[in-house]
Short mmCIF file of C-alpha atoms and ligand atoms in Angstrom, two decimals:
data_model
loop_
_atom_site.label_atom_id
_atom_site.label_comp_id
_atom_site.label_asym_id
_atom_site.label_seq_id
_atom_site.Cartn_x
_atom_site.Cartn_y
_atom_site.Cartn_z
CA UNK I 913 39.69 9.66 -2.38
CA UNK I 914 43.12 9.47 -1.33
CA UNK I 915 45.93 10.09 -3.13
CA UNK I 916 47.65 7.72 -5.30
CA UNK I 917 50.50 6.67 -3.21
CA UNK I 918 54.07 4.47 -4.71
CA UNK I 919 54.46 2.39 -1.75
CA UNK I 920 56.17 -0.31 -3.73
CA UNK I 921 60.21 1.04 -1.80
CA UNK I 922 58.35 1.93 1.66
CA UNK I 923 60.44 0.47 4.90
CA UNK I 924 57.99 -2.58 5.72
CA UNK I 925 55.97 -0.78 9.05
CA UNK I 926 54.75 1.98 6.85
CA UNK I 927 53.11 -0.19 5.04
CA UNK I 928 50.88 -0.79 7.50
CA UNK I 929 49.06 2.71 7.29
CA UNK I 930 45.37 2.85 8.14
CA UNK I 931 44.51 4.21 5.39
CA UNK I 932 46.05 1.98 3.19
CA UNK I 933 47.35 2.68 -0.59
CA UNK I 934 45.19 3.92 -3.55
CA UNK I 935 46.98 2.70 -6.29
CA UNK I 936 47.43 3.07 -10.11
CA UNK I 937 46.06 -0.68 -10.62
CA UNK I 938 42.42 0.68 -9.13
CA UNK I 939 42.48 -1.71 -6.30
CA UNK I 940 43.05 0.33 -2.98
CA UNK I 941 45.71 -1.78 -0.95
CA UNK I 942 45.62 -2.85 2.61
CA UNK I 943 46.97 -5.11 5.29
CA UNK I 944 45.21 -6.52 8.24
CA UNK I 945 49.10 -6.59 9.73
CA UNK I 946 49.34 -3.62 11.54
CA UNK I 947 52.86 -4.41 13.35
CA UNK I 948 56.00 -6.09 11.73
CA UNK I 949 58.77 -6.67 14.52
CA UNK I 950 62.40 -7.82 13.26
CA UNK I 951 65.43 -7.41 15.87
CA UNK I 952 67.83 -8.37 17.92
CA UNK I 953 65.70 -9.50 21.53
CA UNK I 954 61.91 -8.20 20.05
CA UNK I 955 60.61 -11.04 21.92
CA UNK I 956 60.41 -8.66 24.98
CA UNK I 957 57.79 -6.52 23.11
CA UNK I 958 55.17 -9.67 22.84
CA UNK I 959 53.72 -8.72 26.61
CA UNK I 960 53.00 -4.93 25.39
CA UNK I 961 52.50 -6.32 22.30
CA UNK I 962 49.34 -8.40 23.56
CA UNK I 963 48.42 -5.51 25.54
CA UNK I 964 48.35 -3.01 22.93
CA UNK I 965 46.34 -4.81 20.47
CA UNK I 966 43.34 -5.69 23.45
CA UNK I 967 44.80 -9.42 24.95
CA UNK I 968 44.77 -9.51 28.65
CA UNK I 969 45.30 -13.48 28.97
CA UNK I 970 46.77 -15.39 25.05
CA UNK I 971 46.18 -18.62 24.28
CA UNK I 972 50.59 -19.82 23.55
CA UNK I 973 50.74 -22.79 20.70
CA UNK I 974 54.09 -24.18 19.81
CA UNK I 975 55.45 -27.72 19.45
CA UNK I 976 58.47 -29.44 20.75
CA UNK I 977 60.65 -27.65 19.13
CA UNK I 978 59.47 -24.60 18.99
CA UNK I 979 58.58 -24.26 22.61
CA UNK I 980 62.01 -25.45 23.22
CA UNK I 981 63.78 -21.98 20.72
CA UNK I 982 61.19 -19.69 21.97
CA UNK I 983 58.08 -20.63 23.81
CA UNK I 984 59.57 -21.19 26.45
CA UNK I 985 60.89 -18.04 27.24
CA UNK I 986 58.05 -16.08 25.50
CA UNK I 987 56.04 -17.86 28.88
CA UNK I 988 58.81 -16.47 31.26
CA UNK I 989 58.02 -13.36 30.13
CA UNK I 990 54.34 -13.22 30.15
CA UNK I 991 55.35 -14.15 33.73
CA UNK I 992 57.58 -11.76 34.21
CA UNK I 993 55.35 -9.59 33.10
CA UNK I 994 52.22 -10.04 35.35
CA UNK I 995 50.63 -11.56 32.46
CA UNK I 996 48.40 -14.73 32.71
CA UNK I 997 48.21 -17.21 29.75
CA UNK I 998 47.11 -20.73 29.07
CA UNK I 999 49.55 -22.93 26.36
CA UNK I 1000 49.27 -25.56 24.59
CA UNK I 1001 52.61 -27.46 23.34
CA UNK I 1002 52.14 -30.23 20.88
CA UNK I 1003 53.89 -33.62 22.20
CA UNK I 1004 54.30 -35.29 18.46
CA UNK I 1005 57.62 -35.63 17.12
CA UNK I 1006 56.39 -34.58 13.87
CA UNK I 1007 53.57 -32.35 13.60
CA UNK I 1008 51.04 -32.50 10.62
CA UNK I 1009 48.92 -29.40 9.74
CA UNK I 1010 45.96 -31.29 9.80
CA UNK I 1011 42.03 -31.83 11.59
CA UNK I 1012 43.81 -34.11 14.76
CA UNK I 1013 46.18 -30.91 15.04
CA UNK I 1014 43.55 -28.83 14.92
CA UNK I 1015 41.41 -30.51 16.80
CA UNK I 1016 44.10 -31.37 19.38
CA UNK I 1017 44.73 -26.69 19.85
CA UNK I 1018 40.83 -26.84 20.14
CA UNK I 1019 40.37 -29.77 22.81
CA UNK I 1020 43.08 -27.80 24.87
CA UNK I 1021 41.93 -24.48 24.54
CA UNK I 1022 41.20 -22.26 27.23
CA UNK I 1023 37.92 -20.30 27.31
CA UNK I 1024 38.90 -17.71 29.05
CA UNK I 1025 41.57 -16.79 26.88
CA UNK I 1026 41.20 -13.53 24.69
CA UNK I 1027 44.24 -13.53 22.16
CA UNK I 1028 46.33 -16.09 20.44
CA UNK I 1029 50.01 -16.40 20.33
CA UNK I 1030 51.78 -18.87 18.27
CA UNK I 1031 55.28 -19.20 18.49
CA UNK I 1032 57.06 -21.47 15.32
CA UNK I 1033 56.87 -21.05 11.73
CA UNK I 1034 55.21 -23.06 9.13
CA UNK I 1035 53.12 -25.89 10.23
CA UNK I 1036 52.13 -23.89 14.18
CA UNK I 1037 51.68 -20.89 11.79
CA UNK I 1038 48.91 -22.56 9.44
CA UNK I 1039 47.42 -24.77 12.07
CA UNK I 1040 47.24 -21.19 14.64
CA UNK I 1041 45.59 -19.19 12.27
CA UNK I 1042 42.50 -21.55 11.64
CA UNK I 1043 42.22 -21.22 15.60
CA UNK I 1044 42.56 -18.10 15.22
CA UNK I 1045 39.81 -17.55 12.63
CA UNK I 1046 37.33 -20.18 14.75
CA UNK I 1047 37.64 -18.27 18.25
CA UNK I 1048 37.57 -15.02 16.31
CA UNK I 1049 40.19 -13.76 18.73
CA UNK I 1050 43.25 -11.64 17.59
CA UNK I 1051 46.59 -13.50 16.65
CA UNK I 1052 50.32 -12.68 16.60
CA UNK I 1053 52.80 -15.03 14.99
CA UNK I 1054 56.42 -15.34 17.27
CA UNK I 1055 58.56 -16.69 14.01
CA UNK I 1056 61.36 -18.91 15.06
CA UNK I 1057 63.01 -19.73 11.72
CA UNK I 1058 63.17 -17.91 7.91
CA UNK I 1059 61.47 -21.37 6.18
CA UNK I 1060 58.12 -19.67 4.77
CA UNK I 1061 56.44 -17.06 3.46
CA UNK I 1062 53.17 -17.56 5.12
CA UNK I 1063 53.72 -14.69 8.46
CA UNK I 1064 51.38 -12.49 6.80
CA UNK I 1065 49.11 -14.10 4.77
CA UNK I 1066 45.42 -15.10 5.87
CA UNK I 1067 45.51 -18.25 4.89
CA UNK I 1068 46.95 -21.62 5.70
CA UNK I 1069 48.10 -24.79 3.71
CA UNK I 1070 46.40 -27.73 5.49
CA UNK I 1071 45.84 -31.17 5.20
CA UNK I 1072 42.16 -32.15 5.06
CA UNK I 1073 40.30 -35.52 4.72
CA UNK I 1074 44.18 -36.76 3.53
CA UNK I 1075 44.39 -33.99 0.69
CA UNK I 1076 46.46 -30.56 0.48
CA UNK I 1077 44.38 -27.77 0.65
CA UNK I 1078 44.67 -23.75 1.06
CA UNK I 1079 42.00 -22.43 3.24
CA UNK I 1080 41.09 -19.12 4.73
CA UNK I 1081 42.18 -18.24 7.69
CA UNK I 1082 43.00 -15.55 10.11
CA UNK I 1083 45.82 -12.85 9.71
CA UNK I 1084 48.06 -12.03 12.29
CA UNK I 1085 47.89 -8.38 13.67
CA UNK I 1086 51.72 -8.82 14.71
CA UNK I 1087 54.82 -10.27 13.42
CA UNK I 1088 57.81 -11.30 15.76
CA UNK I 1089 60.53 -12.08 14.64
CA UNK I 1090 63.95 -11.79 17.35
CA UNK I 1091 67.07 -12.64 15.34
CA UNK I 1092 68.54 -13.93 18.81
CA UNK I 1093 65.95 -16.72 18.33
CA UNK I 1094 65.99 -16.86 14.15
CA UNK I 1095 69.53 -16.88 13.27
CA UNK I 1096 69.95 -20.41 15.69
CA UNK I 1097 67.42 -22.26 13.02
CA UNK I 1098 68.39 -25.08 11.50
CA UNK I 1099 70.06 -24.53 8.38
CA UNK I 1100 67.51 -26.52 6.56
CA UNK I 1101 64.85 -23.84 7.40
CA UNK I 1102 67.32 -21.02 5.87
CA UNK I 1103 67.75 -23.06 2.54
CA UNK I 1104 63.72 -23.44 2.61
CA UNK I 1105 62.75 -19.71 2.82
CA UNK I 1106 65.58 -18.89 0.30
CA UNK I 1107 63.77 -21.69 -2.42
CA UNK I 1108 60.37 -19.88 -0.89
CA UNK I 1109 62.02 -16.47 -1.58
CA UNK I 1110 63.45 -17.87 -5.27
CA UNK I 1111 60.57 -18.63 -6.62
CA UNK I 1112 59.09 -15.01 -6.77
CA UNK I 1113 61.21 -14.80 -9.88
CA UNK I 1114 58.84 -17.32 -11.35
CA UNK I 1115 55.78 -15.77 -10.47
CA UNK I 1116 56.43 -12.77 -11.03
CA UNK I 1117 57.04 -13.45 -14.42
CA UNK I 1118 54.08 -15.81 -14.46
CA UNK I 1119 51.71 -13.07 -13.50
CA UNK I 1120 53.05 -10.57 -16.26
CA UNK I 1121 52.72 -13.32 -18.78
CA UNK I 1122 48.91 -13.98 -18.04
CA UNK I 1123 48.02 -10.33 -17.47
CA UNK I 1124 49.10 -10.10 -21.12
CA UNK I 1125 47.44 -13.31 -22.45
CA UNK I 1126 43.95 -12.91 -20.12
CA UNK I 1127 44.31 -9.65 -18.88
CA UNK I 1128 44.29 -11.41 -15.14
CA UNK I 1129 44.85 -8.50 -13.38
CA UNK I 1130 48.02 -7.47 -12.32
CA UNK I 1131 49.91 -4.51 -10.09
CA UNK I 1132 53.17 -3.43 -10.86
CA UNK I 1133 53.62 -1.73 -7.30
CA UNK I 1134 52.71 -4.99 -5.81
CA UNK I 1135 55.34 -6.60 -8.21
CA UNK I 1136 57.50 -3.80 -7.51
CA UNK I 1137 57.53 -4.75 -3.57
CA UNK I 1138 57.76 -8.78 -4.21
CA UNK I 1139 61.29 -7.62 -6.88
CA UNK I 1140 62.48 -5.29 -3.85
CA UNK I 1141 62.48 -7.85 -1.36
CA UNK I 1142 63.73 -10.64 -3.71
CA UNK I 1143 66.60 -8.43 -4.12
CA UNK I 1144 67.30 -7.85 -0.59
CA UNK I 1145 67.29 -11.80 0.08
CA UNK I 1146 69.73 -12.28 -3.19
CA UNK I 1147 72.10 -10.25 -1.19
CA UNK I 1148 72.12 -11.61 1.81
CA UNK I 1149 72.74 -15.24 0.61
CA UNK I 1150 76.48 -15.10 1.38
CA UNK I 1151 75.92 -14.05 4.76
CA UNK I 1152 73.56 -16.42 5.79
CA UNK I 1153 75.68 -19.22 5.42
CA UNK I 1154 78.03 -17.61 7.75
CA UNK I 1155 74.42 -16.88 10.05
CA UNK I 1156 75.18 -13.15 10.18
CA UNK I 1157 72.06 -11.51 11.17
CA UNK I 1158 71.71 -8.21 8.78
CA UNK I 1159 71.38 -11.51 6.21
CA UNK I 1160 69.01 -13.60 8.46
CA UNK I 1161 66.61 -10.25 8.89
CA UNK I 1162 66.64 -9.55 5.40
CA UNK I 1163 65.58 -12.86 4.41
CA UNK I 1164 63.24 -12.73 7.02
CA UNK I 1165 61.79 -9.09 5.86
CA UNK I 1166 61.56 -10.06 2.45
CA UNK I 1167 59.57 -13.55 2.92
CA UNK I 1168 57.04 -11.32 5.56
CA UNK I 1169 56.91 -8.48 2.20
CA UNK I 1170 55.89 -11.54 -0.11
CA UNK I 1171 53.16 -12.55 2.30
CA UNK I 1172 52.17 -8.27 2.63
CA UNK I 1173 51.82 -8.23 -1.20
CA UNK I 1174 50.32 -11.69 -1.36
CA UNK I 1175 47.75 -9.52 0.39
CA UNK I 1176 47.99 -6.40 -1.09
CA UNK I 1177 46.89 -8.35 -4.29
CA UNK I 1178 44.46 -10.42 -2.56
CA UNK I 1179 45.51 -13.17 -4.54
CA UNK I 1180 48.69 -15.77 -3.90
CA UNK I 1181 49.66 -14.58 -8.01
CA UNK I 1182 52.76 -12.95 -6.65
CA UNK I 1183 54.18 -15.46 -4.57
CA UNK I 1184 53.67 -18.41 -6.47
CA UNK I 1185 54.13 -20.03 -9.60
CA UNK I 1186 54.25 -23.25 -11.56
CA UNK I 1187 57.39 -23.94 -9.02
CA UNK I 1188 55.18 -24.01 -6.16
CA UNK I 1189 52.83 -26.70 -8.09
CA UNK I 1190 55.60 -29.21 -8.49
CA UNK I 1191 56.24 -28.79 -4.77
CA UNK I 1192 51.88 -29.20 -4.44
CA UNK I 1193 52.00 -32.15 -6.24
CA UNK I 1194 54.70 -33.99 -4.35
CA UNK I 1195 52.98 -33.24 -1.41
CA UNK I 1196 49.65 -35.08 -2.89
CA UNK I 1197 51.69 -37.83 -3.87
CA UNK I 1198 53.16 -38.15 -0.39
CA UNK I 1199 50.09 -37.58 0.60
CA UNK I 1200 48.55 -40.51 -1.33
CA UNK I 1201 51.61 -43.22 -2.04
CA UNK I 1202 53.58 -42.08 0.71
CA UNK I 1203 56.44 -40.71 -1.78
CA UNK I 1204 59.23 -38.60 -0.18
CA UNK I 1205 58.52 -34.84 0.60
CA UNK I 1206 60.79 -32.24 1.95
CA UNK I 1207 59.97 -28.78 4.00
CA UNK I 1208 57.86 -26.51 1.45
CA UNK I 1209 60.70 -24.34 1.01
CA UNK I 1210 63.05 -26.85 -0.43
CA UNK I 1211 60.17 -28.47 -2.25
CA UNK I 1212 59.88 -25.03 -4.29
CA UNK I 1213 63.91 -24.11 -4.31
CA UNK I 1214 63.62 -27.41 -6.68
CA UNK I 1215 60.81 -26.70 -8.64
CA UNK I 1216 62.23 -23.06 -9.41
CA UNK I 1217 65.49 -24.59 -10.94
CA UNK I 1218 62.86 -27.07 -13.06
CA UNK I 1219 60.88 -24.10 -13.93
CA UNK I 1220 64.08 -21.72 -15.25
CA UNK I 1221 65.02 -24.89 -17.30
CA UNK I 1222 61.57 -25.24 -18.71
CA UNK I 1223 61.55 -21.28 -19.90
CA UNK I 1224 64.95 -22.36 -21.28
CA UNK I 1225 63.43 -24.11 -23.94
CA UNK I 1226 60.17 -22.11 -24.43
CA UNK I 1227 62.80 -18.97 -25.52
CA UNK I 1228 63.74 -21.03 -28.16
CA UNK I 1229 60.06 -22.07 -29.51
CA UNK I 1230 59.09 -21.27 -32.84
CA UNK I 1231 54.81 -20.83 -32.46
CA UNK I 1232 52.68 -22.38 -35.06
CA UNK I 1233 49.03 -21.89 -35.14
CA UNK I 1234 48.12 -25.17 -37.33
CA UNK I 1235 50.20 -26.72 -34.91
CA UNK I 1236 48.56 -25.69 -31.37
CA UNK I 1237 44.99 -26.27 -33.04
CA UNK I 1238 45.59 -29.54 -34.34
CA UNK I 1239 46.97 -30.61 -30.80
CA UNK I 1240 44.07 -28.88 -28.84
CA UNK I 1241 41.22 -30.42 -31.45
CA UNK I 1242 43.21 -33.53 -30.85
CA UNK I 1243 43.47 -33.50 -27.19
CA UNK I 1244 41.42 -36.10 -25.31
CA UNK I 1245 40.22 -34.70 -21.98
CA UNK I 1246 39.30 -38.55 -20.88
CA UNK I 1247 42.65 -39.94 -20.74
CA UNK I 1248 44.26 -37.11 -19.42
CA UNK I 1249 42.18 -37.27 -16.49
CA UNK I 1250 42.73 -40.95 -16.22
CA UNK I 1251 46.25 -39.53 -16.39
CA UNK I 1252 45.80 -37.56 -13.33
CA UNK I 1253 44.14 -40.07 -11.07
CA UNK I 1254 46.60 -42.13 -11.50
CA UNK I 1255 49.36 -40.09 -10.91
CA UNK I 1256 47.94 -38.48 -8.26
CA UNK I 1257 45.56 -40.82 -6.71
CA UNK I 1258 42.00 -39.41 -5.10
CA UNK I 1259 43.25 -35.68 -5.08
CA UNK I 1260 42.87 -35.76 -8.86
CA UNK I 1261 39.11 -35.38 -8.39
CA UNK I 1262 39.61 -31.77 -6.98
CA UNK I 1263 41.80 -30.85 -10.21
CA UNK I 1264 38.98 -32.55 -12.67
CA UNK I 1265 35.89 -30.86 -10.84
CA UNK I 1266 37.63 -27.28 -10.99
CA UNK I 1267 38.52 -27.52 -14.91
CA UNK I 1268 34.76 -28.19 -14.97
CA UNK I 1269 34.42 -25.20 -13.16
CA UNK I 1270 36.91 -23.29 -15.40
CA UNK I 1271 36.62 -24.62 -18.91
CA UNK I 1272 40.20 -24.01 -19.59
CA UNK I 1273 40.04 -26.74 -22.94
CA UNK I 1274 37.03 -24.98 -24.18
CA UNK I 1275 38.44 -24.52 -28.11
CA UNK I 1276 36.66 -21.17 -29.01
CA UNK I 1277 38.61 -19.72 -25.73
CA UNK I 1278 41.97 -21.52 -26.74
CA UNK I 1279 41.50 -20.05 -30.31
CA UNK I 1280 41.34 -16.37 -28.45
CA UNK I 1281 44.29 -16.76 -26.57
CA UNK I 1282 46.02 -18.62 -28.84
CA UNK I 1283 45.80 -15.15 -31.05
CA UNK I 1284 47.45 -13.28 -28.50
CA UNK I 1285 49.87 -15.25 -28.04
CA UNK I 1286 51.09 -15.17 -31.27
CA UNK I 1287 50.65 -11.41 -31.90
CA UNK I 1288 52.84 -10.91 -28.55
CA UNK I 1289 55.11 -13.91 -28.52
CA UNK I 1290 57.72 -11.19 -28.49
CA UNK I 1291 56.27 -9.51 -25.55
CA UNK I 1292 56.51 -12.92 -24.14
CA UNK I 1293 59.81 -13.09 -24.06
CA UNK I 1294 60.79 -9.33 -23.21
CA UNK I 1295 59.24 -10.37 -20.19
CA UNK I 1296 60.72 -13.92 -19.36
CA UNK I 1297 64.28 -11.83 -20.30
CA UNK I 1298 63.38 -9.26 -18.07
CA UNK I 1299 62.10 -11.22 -14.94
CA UNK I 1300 64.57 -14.84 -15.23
CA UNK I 1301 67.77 -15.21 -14.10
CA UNK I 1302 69.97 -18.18 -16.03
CA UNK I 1303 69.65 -21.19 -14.24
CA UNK I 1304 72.74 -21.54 -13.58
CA UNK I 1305 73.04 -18.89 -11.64
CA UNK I 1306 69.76 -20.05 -8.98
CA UNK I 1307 71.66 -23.38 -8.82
CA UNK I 1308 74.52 -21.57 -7.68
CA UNK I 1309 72.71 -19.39 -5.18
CA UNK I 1310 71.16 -22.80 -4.00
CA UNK I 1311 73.96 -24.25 -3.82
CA UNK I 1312 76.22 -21.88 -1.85
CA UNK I 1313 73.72 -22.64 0.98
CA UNK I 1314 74.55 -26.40 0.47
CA UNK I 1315 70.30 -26.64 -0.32
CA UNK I 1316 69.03 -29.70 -3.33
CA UNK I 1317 68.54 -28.23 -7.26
CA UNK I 1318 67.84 -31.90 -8.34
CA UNK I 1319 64.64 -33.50 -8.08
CA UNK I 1320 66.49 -36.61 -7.27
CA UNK I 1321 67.76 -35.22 -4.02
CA UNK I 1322 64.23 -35.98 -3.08
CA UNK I 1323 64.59 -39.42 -4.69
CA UNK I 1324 62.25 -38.56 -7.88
CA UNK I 1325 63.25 -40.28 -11.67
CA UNK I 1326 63.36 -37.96 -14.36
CA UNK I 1327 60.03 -39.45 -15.65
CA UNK I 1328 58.51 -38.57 -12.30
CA UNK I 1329 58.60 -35.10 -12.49
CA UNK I 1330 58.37 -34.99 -16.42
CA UNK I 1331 54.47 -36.48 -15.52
CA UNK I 1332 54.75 -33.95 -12.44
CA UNK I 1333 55.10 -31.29 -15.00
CA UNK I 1334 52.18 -32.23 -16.99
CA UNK I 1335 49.99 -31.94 -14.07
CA UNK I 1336 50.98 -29.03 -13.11
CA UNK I 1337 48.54 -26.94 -15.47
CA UNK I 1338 45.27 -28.26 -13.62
CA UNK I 1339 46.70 -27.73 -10.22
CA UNK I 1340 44.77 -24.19 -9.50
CA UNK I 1341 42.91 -22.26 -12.07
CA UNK I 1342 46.28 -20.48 -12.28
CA UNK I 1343 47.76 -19.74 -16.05
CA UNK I 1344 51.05 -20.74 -15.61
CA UNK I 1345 54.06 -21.98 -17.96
CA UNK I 1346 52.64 -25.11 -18.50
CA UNK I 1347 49.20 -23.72 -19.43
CA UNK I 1348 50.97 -21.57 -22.57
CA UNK I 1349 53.10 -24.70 -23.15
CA UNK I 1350 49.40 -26.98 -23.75
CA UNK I 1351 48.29 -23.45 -25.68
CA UNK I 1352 51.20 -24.10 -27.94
CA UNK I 1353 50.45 -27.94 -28.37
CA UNK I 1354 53.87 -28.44 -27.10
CA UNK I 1355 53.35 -29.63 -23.86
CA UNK I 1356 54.81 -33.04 -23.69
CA UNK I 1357 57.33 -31.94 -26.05
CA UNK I 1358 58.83 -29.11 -23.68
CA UNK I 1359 57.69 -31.95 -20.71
CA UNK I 1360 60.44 -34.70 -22.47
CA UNK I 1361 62.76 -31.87 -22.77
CA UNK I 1362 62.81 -31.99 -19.13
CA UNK I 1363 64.71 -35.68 -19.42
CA UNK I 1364 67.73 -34.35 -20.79
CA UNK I 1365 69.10 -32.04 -18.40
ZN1 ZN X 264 48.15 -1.76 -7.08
ZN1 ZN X 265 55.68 -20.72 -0.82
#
């Protein structure tokens, strides 16, 4: 056995012990990262990099854009250093995480490569690390801008027969990340991995709430680490409008620690909330009507202000049992999902067939959690007080950076994302805010509350 270990304030590389951390939750936490690289000119390392972790010849993926901050010169010196390689550089203007991406990597790929190095963030992340998982070789992730949180987590958000989807994938052993190359990203990207970095608030609090309503298990070292780097981020917000780089790597650092606890977990709970469902179900609905979408990042800066707004009104709820079991015996399961095909066209049918799965209507377990919701309501909101900030003051921090807050920056009505909020509780089998809201049978009520503000 080894010894229980706080790792929760650890600097990020001893994180990535061998041995991993025995912890007070029981689960015994681990990273397949083994190397996190933040700097001024790290880019240099990816040769011995390579080297050190078994590659004699990497497979390089980037796009345009990407190849044109970083790949380019991450090929000069693989030259430079003796090193041969075989790359692949996407020619699309606009790259989609999808099977023609994948299958375009694949079609290209060299055999006699042994390692694979993507250089981009995001989309060449994702669409690297199912390549990654298929040739079963080892992986390390060049990051060229702060949008994401995705570095170090093993899977990948991809776009399959037309619908969203989060699949496994491969982990990267190695995480560079050369401020030289990161602090020239677009600004966009910066306001992304801020939203990205906001909406731990959220979850955090999300996973509390449902580790006291289901007992869904929860770690408060893990929790701990995701607060920590939140923190760090919150700090740096001034000076990353002004592109200083302590700011830029401390943004960066904290969205690679949300991906390490993502993992330490083994489960997305503190990373994502009801926040990163709005921004799911705009991308269906792009997906499927060809609605407007934004970077994922910007997507979920938005749906944190909508979610601090919607806890707004549950601190002032008043509970009532006859209430929430008149709604629930009254609730018909039919029309809502008629409800969610057409709001979100044929991706619906994944959300109905996993509520079959999960039974979350079933009335003998609403009655049970119902009860403990209403003999900890005031546990509730210790810990909404204790995780939220105001709203006011996220809109602010969004705003500094010049990054949307309204829904209508992304041309959505009011009514839009009131019915976006209503679907949010069968996007995953996730308790979330709107979950407790449906719990409460005042769902639609907190969901028109949404139209005023
Ligand atoms: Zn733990
Ligand atoms: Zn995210």
């Amino acid at each position: 056995m080894y010894q229980e270990t706080s790792f929760s304030q650890l600097p990020i590389n001893e994180l990535f012990r061998e041995e991993g951390f025995s912890c007070k939750c029981g689960k015994h936490h681990y990273s397949d990262v083994k190397e996190v690289s933040v700097g001024h000119g790290v880019l240099k390392q990816l040769p011995d990099m390579v080297r050190k972790y078994g590659g004699r010849k990497p497979f390089l993926i980037a796009d345009r854009n990407t190849y044109h901050a970083a790949g380019d010169k991450a090929e000069s010196l693989l030259i430079e250093n003796g090193m041969d390689f075989a790359s692949y550089i996407y020619p699309q203007e606009h790259l989609e995480p999808d099977e023609f991406a994948v299958g375009q990597a694949t079609m290209n790929f060299d055999k006699s490569c042994d390692f694979i190095v993507a250089v981009g963030s995001g989309t060449i992340n994702d669409i690297s690390k199912i390549i990654a998982m298929v040739t079963g070789l080892p992986y390390i992730i060049v990051g060229t801008a702060p949008s994401m949180d995705g570095f170090a987590s093993n899977t990948s958000s991809m776009i399959s027969d037309g619908v969203k989807v989060t699949l496994q994938s491969a982990c990267p052993v190695a995480i560079l990340a050369d401020l030289d190359i990161v602090c020239h990203a677009p600004k966009k990207m910066l306001q992304a991995g801020l939203g990205d970095m906001l909406a731990k608030y959220i979850s955090i609090c999300e996973w509390r709430i449902s580790n006291l309503i289901n007992g869904e298990y929860y770690c408060e070292e893990v929790a701990s680490l995701v607060r920590r780097s939140l923190r760090r981020c919150i700090q740096s917000v001034e000076g990353l409008e002004n592109r200083d780089s302590k700011a830029i790597e401390n943004v960066i650092e904290g969205l690679i620690l949300s991906g390490i606890a993502m993992g330490f977990a083994g489960i997305s709970r503190p990373a994502s909330g009801v926040e990163h469902y709005f921004s799911h179900i705009w991308d269906m609905r792009s997906l499927e009507f060809q609605t407007n979408s934004d970077l994922h990042g910007i997507q979920v800066g938005i749906g944190t202000v909508l979610a601090l707004k919607i806890y707004s009104q549950v601190v002032r709820l008043k509970p009532n049992k006859a209430k929430a079991i008149k709604y629930v015996d009254q609730f018909d399961k039919e029309k809502h999902n008629d409800f969610l095909r057409e709001f979100l066209g044929s991706s619906a049918e994944n959300l109905i067939l996993l509520e079959k799965k999960e039974g979350k209507y079933d009335k003998a377990k609403h009655r049970m959690r119902l009860d403990i919701i209403l003999a900890n309501w005031q546990e509730i909101l210790n810990i909404i007080n204790e995780e939220l900030p105001t709203v006011d003051n996220i809109i602010d921090l969004l705003a500094s950076l010049d990054a949307p807050v309204e829904p209508s920056a992304l041309g959505f009505s009011k009514e839009d994302v009131r019915k976006a909020f209503i679907a949010t509780k069968d996007i995953r089998d996730k308790y979330s805010v709107s979950r407790l809201l449906w719990d409460l049978g005042v769902l639609e009520e907190v969901a028109d509350g949404l139209l005023q503000f």
